[in-house]
């Protein structure tokens, strides 16, 4: 592959450090309870984004830097990323952000954008949705602030040339959508191939690693701008998630009583007057014709 | 506050997810929806159906084309919102809906709440319910920005209820489609029908108690492989261990919406038909001519599946053989 990448290309992987999906979690007075020993982990999809970046590192020796917007607790997660093979970790944080974290995707993206454009990372791979607020908006906002294209639900990234990528995304009905896009780009990575485990030397090195922190002033972001972006979404309170709502069959109230009963008895399927044939020979022939009409045989 | 809904349509008319949002939005609005924005061709009485939810105004873009993505309409929607100033604009959490609203939110600096499970009136402003931390915590969010708010509603959680009786005025619009040529679409690779999730399958062959045994159920597998369909089954098939739970259709299994479903040896109990009520075409094979499945089937065959299926499989194989060019 193009030699330029071996030296120049740096992949930025924005990650988050959130309560583990299977760990304990309790809510008290509308906030996460401090009493529970919450187990934290890198965002579920951040693992996949990092894996894609590390695949590029394995193949072409590009540099992979993880960057996170979050309080000091996030450093543990960044060390986890370092132990998996990331080259460097950077944390962006300002104490003024505490009050509206983690709901403000726009704020996170603004800070990431400031750091990424300063650093000049051409390729940004982030998780499709964070395991925190899970809005899936950080990647979109980031692309917007950086004026770069953005593709979501990405599951495979292949280089076409020095400045072009072939990107495979998950589409509806289980299909795959394939795009060609230029570099620089922001790609939101979805659930893809298996992720790797950390190595022991990796873990030891990660323990020692220095994680620099940048605040708003260092990033040259105006607090007023952050204030506007933060006003977009505020957390009122948290509550234990109610049972997943599921659709049930409820007949339209405008229908007559007898129609409603018929609908309930049929399981919601409209009665049809299809023709019914008897006998296996004729039946098979009829189905065969129907399948032919549908273009299946 | 004025509430708007952006609806989507496809070849079969109004999308189910759009019906759900229309229902939810009418409830949030307290009974009267201010407007519906229709960005789809008026097929299969789509506009008529939107009217049944009683929006006061319908902004209709008649030439909506399926090849245009949601993002392409962002400028049009943004301008329309800036001009009319609704308080809240909703769409379904689909590729189209999310693409359109998120780009509008970015370009016009409006707050957006994606994938909401509920919207209610709080003490000061609206409260948006979302799921956090891997869907384990429900978070109530508000917006303090003095801008119209955008939100997408999760699919499949609202029972559709129409609100007829009000007359809507239809306003035709001609949106400027603005395509951002940043990426180029190359191709779409369809999913392998044998491994695709049942709820996303286009064609399904389903078997029930009438298949008799695991060996009998092999006929379903064989037919599915021949016509490129996914395999499904009823609760009976699942209880007998012929299919895993993820292949069960019905109230306690998956809800499917294929283009065509072939039901073999399934009587058609309510619990099963509930899970397949969105199937476009149903072919049923059953030896009991009074089986309820025949009442909802587009084509029914009264006969033993163990005779009909082998005959059908034979025909399909013969058809394939004949189609093969000489010498191949």
PDB file of N, CA, C and O in Angstrom, chain B residues 215-265:
ATOM      1  N   UNK B 215     -37.211 -35.159  10.989  1.00  0.00           N
ATOM      2  CA  UNK B 215     -36.888 -35.606   9.626  1.00  0.00           C
ATOM      3  C   UNK B 215     -37.853 -34.966   8.638  1.00  0.00           C
ATOM      4  O   UNK B 215     -37.459 -34.527   7.552  1.00  0.00           O
ATOM      5  N   UNK B 216     -39.135 -34.883   9.043  1.00  0.00           N
ATOM      6  CA  UNK B 216     -40.128 -34.255   8.188  1.00  0.00           C
ATOM      7  C   UNK B 216     -39.820 -32.782   7.971  1.00  0.00           C
ATOM      8  O   UNK B 216     -40.061 -32.229   6.896  1.00  0.00           O
ATOM      9  N   UNK B 217     -39.265 -32.162   8.999  1.00  0.00           N
ATOM     10  CA  UNK B 217     -38.970 -30.740   8.924  1.00  0.00           C
ATOM     11  C   UNK B 217     -37.859 -30.446   7.919  1.00  0.00           C
ATOM     12  O   UNK B 217     -37.711 -29.332   7.436  1.00  0.00           O
ATOM     13  N   UNK B 218     -37.073 -31.478   7.583  1.00  0.00           N
ATOM     14  CA  UNK B 218     -36.012 -31.310   6.581  1.00  0.00           C
ATOM     15  C   UNK B 218     -36.566 -30.805   5.254  1.00  0.00           C
ATOM     16  O   UNK B 218     -35.867 -30.121   4.509  1.00  0.00           O
ATOM     17  N   UNK B 219     -37.832 -31.151   4.981  1.00  0.00           N
ATOM     18  CA  UNK B 219     -38.462 -30.684   3.735  1.00  0.00           C
ATOM     19  C   UNK B 219     -38.496 -29.163   3.691  1.00  0.00           C
ATOM     20  O   UNK B 219     -38.310 -28.549   2.639  1.00  0.00           O
ATOM     21  N   UNK B 220     -38.754 -28.553   4.858  1.00  0.00           N
ATOM     22  CA  UNK B 220     -38.802 -27.087   4.948  1.00  0.00           C
ATOM     23  C   UNK B 220     -37.426 -26.521   4.607  1.00  0.00           C
ATOM     24  O   UNK B 220     -37.298 -25.587   3.810  1.00  0.00           O
ATOM     25  N   UNK B 221     -36.405 -27.127   5.218  1.00  0.00           N
ATOM     26  CA  UNK B 221     -35.011 -26.696   4.965  1.00  0.00           C
ATOM     27  C   UNK B 221     -34.699 -26.763   3.475  1.00  0.00           C
ATOM     28  O   UNK B 221     -34.147 -25.839   2.903  1.00  0.00           O
ATOM     29  N   UNK B 222     -35.087 -27.903   2.882  1.00  0.00           N
ATOM     30  CA  UNK B 222     -34.735 -28.139   1.487  1.00  0.00           C
ATOM     31  C   UNK B 222     -35.408 -27.108   0.582  1.00  0.00           C
ATOM     32  O   UNK B 222     -34.767 -26.520  -0.290  1.00  0.00           O
ATOM     33  N   UNK B 223     -36.701 -26.869   0.840  1.00  0.00           N
ATOM     34  CA  UNK B 223     -37.440 -25.911   0.017  1.00  0.00           C
ATOM     35  C   UNK B 223     -36.832 -24.511   0.189  1.00  0.00           C
ATOM     36  O   UNK B 223     -36.630 -23.780  -0.791  1.00  0.00           O
ATOM     37  N   UNK B 224     -36.507 -24.151   1.436  1.00  0.00           N
ATOM     38  CA  UNK B 224     -35.954 -22.827   1.713  1.00  0.00           C
ATOM     39  C   UNK B 224     -34.646 -22.632   0.960  1.00  0.00           C
ATOM     40  O   UNK B 224     -34.407 -21.583   0.350  1.00  0.00           O
ATOM     41  N   UNK B 225     -33.793 -23.673   0.968  1.00  0.00           N
ATOM     42  CA  UNK B 225     -32.509 -23.555   0.276  1.00  0.00           C
ATOM     43  C   UNK B 225     -32.723 -23.391  -1.216  1.00  0.00           C
ATOM     44  O   UNK B 225     -32.023 -22.627  -1.878  1.00  0.00           O
ATOM     45  N   UNK B 226     -33.713 -24.113  -1.760  1.00  0.00           N
ATOM     46  CA  UNK B 226     -33.949 -24.066  -3.201  1.00  0.00           C
ATOM     47  C   UNK B 226     -34.421 -22.692  -3.667  1.00  0.00           C
ATOM     48  O   UNK B 226     -34.014 -22.223  -4.729  1.00  0.00           O
ATOM     49  N   UNK B 227     -35.305 -22.059  -2.894  1.00  0.00           N
ATOM     50  CA  UNK B 227     -35.848 -20.781  -3.365  1.00  0.00           C
ATOM     51  C   UNK B 227     -35.177 -19.585  -2.687  1.00  0.00           C
ATOM     52  O   UNK B 227     -35.570 -18.452  -2.904  1.00  0.00           O
ATOM     53  N   UNK B 228     -34.159 -19.827  -1.885  1.00  0.00           N
ATOM     54  CA  UNK B 228     -33.451 -18.717  -1.247  1.00  0.00           C
ATOM     55  C   UNK B 228     -34.298 -18.037  -0.197  1.00  0.00           C
ATOM     56  O   UNK B 228     -34.448 -16.816  -0.190  1.00  0.00           O
ATOM     57  N   UNK B 229     -34.865 -18.823   0.698  1.00  0.00           N
ATOM     58  CA  UNK B 229     -35.719 -18.265   1.749  1.00  0.00           C
ATOM     59  C   UNK B 229     -35.136 -18.582   3.118  1.00  0.00           C
ATOM     60  O   UNK B 229     -34.263 -19.424   3.247  1.00  0.00           O
ATOM     61  N   UNK B 230     -35.663 -17.891   4.129  1.00  0.00           N
ATOM     62  CA  UNK B 230     -35.262 -18.171   5.503  1.00  0.00           C
ATOM     63  C   UNK B 230     -36.228 -19.200   6.087  1.00  0.00           C
ATOM     64  O   UNK B 230     -37.383 -19.280   5.665  1.00  0.00           O
ATOM     65  N   UNK B 231     -35.738 -19.990   7.053  1.00  0.00           N
ATOM     66  CA  UNK B 231     -36.576 -21.005   7.678  1.00  0.00           C
ATOM     67  C   UNK B 231     -37.173 -20.462   8.980  1.00  0.00           C
ATOM     68  O   UNK B 231     -36.476 -19.849   9.774  1.00  0.00           O
ATOM     69  N   UNK B 232     -38.482 -20.685   9.152  1.00  0.00           N
ATOM     70  CA  UNK B 232     -39.128 -20.281  10.391  1.00  0.00           C
ATOM     71  C   UNK B 232     -40.042 -21.391  10.861  1.00  0.00           C
ATOM     72  O   UNK B 232     -40.126 -22.450  10.216  1.00  0.00           O
ATOM     73  N   UNK B 233     -40.713 -21.172  11.973  1.00  0.00           N
ATOM     74  CA  UNK B 233     -41.620 -22.195  12.441  1.00  0.00           C
ATOM     75  C   UNK B 233     -42.561 -21.680  13.502  1.00  0.00           C
ATOM     76  O   UNK B 233     -42.429 -20.550  13.967  1.00  0.00           O
ATOM     77  N   UNK B 234     -43.524 -22.511  13.881  1.00  0.00           N
ATOM     78  CA  UNK B 234     -44.490 -22.118  14.906  1.00  0.00           C
ATOM     79  C   UNK B 234     -43.983 -22.551  16.279  1.00  0.00           C
ATOM     80  O   UNK B 234     -42.919 -23.146  16.401  1.00  0.00           O
ATOM     81  N   UNK B 235     -44.750 -22.281  17.284  1.00  0.00           N
ATOM     82  CA  UNK B 235     -44.391 -22.653  18.648  1.00  0.00           C
ATOM     83  C   UNK B 235     -44.225 -24.172  18.776  1.00  0.00           C
ATOM     84  O   UNK B 235     -43.341 -24.666  19.467  1.00  0.00           O
ATOM     85  N   UNK B 236     -45.083 -24.917  18.048  1.00  0.00           N
ATOM     86  CA  UNK B 236     -45.015 -26.376  18.103  1.00  0.00           C
ATOM     87  C   UNK B 236     -43.655 -26.862  17.602  1.00  0.00           C
ATOM     88  O   UNK B 236     -43.015 -27.721  18.214  1.00  0.00           O
ATOM     89  N   UNK B 237     -43.220 -26.286  16.501  1.00  0.00           N
ATOM     90  CA  UNK B 237     -41.926 -26.676  15.928  1.00  0.00           C
ATOM     91  C   UNK B 237     -40.796 -26.370  16.896  1.00  0.00           C
ATOM     92  O   UNK B 237     -39.848 -27.145  17.039  1.00  0.00           O
ATOM     93  N   UNK B 238     -40.941 -25.259  17.582  1.00  0.00           N
ATOM     94  CA  UNK B 238     -39.908 -24.862  18.539  1.00  0.00           C
ATOM     95  C   UNK B 238     -39.918 -25.805  19.764  1.00  0.00           C
ATOM     96  O   UNK B 238     -38.879 -26.276  20.215  1.00  0.00           O
ATOM     97  N   UNK B 239     -41.129 -26.115  20.259  1.00  0.00           N
ATOM     98  CA  UNK B 239     -41.233 -26.990  21.432  1.00  0.00           C
ATOM     99  C   UNK B 239     -40.698 -28.386  21.141  1.00  0.00           C
ATOM    100  O   UNK B 239     -40.183 -29.065  22.030  1.00  0.00           O
ATOM    101  N   UNK B 240     -40.817 -28.809  19.877  1.00  0.00           N
ATOM    102  CA  UNK B 240     -40.302 -30.122  19.510  1.00  0.00           C
ATOM    103  C   UNK B 240     -38.809 -30.097  19.209  1.00  0.00           C
ATOM    104  O   UNK B 240     -38.221 -31.121  18.877  1.00  0.00           O
ATOM    105  N   UNK B 241     -38.224 -28.919  19.271  1.00  0.00           N
ATOM    106  CA  UNK B 241     -36.789 -28.812  19.041  1.00  0.00           C
ATOM    107  C   UNK B 241     -36.388 -28.856  17.583  1.00  0.00           C
ATOM    108  O   UNK B 241     -35.226 -29.080  17.255  1.00  0.00           O
ATOM    109  N   UNK B 242     -37.333 -28.640  16.666  1.00  0.00           N
ATOM    110  CA  UNK B 242     -36.978 -28.652  15.239  1.00  0.00           C
ATOM    111  C   UNK B 242     -36.315 -27.345  14.825  1.00  0.00           C
ATOM    112  O   UNK B 242     -35.590 -27.285  13.858  1.00  0.00           O
ATOM    113  N   UNK B 243     -36.648 -26.278  15.535  1.00  0.00           N
ATOM    114  CA  UNK B 243     -36.046 -24.969  15.248  1.00  0.00           C
ATOM    115  C   UNK B 243     -35.605 -24.333  16.561  1.00  0.00           C
ATOM    116  O   UNK B 243     -36.183 -24.625  17.597  1.00  0.00           O
ATOM    117  N   UNK B 244     -34.576 -23.472  16.503  1.00  0.00           N
ATOM    118  CA  UNK B 244     -34.210 -22.737  17.718  1.00  0.00           C
ATOM    119  C   UNK B 244     -35.191 -21.587  17.963  1.00  0.00           C
ATOM    120  O   UNK B 244     -35.952 -21.222  17.059  1.00  0.00           O
ATOM    121  N   UNK B 245     -35.146 -21.019  19.156  1.00  0.00           N
ATOM    122  CA  UNK B 245     -36.081 -19.950  19.518  1.00  0.00           C
ATOM    123  C   UNK B 245     -36.032 -18.780  18.540  1.00  0.00           C
ATOM    124  O   UNK B 245     -37.046 -18.191  18.203  1.00  0.00           O
ATOM    125  N   UNK B 246     -34.822 -18.462  18.057  1.00  0.00           N
ATOM    126  CA  UNK B 246     -34.719 -17.296  17.168  1.00  0.00           C
ATOM    127  C   UNK B 246     -35.393 -17.510  15.821  1.00  0.00           C
ATOM    128  O   UNK B 246     -35.506 -16.587  15.028  1.00  0.00           O
ATOM    129  N   UNK B 247     -35.825 -18.739  15.560  1.00  0.00           N
ATOM    130  CA  UNK B 247     -36.532 -19.021  14.304  1.00  0.00           C
ATOM    131  C   UNK B 247     -38.031 -19.175  14.519  1.00  0.00           C
ATOM    132  O   UNK B 247     -38.752 -19.590  13.629  1.00  0.00           O
ATOM    133  N   UNK B 248     -38.496 -18.905  15.735  1.00  0.00           N
ATOM    134  CA  UNK B 248     -39.930 -19.052  15.996  1.00  0.00           C
ATOM    135  C   UNK B 248     -40.689 -17.768  15.667  1.00  0.00           C
ATOM    136  O   UNK B 248     -40.285 -16.667  16.049  1.00  0.00           O
ATOM    137  N   UNK B 249     -41.807 -17.942  14.956  1.00  0.00           N
ATOM    138  CA  UNK B 249     -42.644 -16.795  14.590  1.00  0.00           C
ATOM    139  C   UNK B 249     -43.872 -16.787  15.493  1.00  0.00           C
ATOM    140  O   UNK B 249     -44.486 -17.826  15.697  1.00  0.00           O
ATOM    141  N   UNK B 250     -44.232 -15.636  16.021  1.00  0.00           N
ATOM    142  CA  UNK B 250     -45.452 -15.550  16.815  1.00  0.00           C
ATOM    143  C   UNK B 250     -45.295 -14.650  18.016  1.00  0.00           C
ATOM    144  O   UNK B 250     -44.281 -13.973  18.170  1.00  0.00           O
ATOM    145  N   UNK B 251     -46.298 -14.684  18.865  1.00  0.00           N
ATOM    146  CA  UNK B 251     -46.323 -13.780  19.999  1.00  0.00           C
ATOM    147  C   UNK B 251     -45.130 -13.980  20.933  1.00  0.00           C
ATOM    148  O   UNK B 251     -44.591 -13.023  21.469  1.00  0.00           O
ATOM    149  N   UNK B 252     -44.703 -15.237  21.110  1.00  0.00           N
ATOM    150  CA  UNK B 252     -43.559 -15.481  21.995  1.00  0.00           C
ATOM    151  C   UNK B 252     -42.260 -15.597  21.209  1.00  0.00           C
ATOM    152  O   UNK B 252     -41.221 -15.918  21.761  1.00  0.00           O
ATOM    153  N   UNK B 253     -42.319 -15.351  19.912  1.00  0.00           N
ATOM    154  CA  UNK B 253     -41.114 -15.419  19.093  1.00  0.00           C
ATOM    155  C   UNK B 253     -40.916 -14.128  18.343  1.00  0.00           C
ATOM    156  O   UNK B 253     -41.102 -13.051  18.884  1.00  0.00           O
ATOM    157  N   UNK B 254     -40.557 -14.265  17.076  1.00  0.00           N
ATOM    158  CA  UNK B 254     -40.258 -13.075  16.269  1.00  0.00           C
ATOM    159  C   UNK B 254     -41.501 -12.566  15.545  1.00  0.00           C
ATOM    160  O   UNK B 254     -42.399 -13.334  15.213  1.00  0.00           O
ATOM    161  N   UNK B 255     -41.501 -11.274  15.293  1.00  0.00           N
ATOM    162  CA  UNK B 255     -42.509 -10.688  14.423  1.00  0.00           C
ATOM    163  C   UNK B 255     -41.854 -10.497  13.066  1.00  0.00           C
ATOM    164  O   UNK B 255     -40.805  -9.872  12.985  1.00  0.00           O
ATOM    165  N   UNK B 256     -42.449 -11.062  12.049  1.00  0.00           N
ATOM    166  CA  UNK B 256     -41.818 -11.007  10.729  1.00  0.00           C
ATOM    167  C   UNK B 256     -42.675 -10.203   9.753  1.00  0.00           C
ATOM    168  O   UNK B 256     -43.870 -10.030   9.957  1.00  0.00           O
ATOM    169  N   UNK B 257     -42.044  -9.705   8.705  1.00  0.00           N
ATOM    170  CA  UNK B 257     -42.783  -8.947   7.687  1.00  0.00           C
ATOM    171  C   UNK B 257     -42.215  -9.251   6.311  1.00  0.00           C
ATOM    172  O   UNK B 257     -41.713  -8.370   5.633  1.00  0.00           O
ATOM    173  N   UNK B 258     -42.259 -10.512   5.898  1.00  0.00           N
ATOM    174  CA  UNK B 258     -41.657 -10.854   4.605  1.00  0.00           C
ATOM    175  C   UNK B 258     -42.574 -10.488   3.429  1.00  0.00           C
ATOM    176  O   UNK B 258     -43.759 -10.184   3.624  1.00  0.00           O
ATOM    177  N   UNK B 259     -41.984 -10.542   2.245  1.00  0.00           N
ATOM    178  CA  UNK B 259     -42.761 -10.321   1.028  1.00  0.00           C
ATOM    179  C   UNK B 259     -43.651 -11.542   0.778  1.00  0.00           C
ATOM    180  O   UNK B 259     -44.767 -11.434   0.311  1.00  0.00           O
ATOM    181  N   UNK B 260     -43.127 -12.709   1.112  1.00  0.00           N
ATOM    182  CA  UNK B 260     -43.877 -13.948   0.892  1.00  0.00           C
ATOM    183  C   UNK B 260     -43.563 -14.926   2.015  1.00  0.00           C
ATOM    184  O   UNK B 260     -42.409 -15.091   2.404  1.00  0.00           O
ATOM    185  N   UNK B 261     -44.599 -15.573   2.539  1.00  0.00           N
ATOM    186  CA  UNK B 261     -44.364 -16.626   3.535  1.00  0.00           C
ATOM    187  C   UNK B 261     -45.137 -17.867   3.112  1.00  0.00           C
ATOM    188  O   UNK B 261     -46.288 -17.773   2.687  1.00  0.00           O
ATOM    189  N   UNK B 262     -44.464 -19.013   3.138  1.00  0.00           N
ATOM    190  CA  UNK B 262     -45.130 -20.276   2.825  1.00  0.00           C
ATOM    191  C   UNK B 262     -45.293 -21.016   4.144  1.00  0.00           C
ATOM    192  O   UNK B 262     -44.316 -21.420   4.762  1.00  0.00           O
ATOM    193  N   UNK B 263     -46.531 -21.152   4.601  1.00  0.00           N
ATOM    194  CA  UNK B 263     -46.813 -21.820   5.872  1.00  0.00           C
ATOM    195  C   UNK B 263     -47.164 -23.270   5.620  1.00  0.00           C
ATOM    196  O   UNK B 263     -48.148 -23.555   4.937  1.00  0.00           O
ATOM    197  N   UNK B 264     -46.370 -24.201   6.166  1.00  0.00           N
ATOM    198  CA  UNK B 264     -46.600 -25.615   5.914  1.00  0.00           C
ATOM    199  C   UNK B 264     -46.981 -26.320   7.205  1.00  0.00           C
ATOM    200  O   UNK B 264     -46.216 -26.301   8.166  1.00  0.00           O
ATOM    201  N   UNK B 265     -48.138 -26.923   7.229  1.00  0.00           N
ATOM    202  CA  UNK B 265     -48.557 -27.668   8.412  1.00  0.00           C
ATOM    203  C   UNK B 265     -48.746 -26.795   9.629  1.00  0.00           C
ATOM    204  O   UNK B 265     -48.492 -27.212  10.741  1.00  0.00           O
TER     205      UNK B 265
END
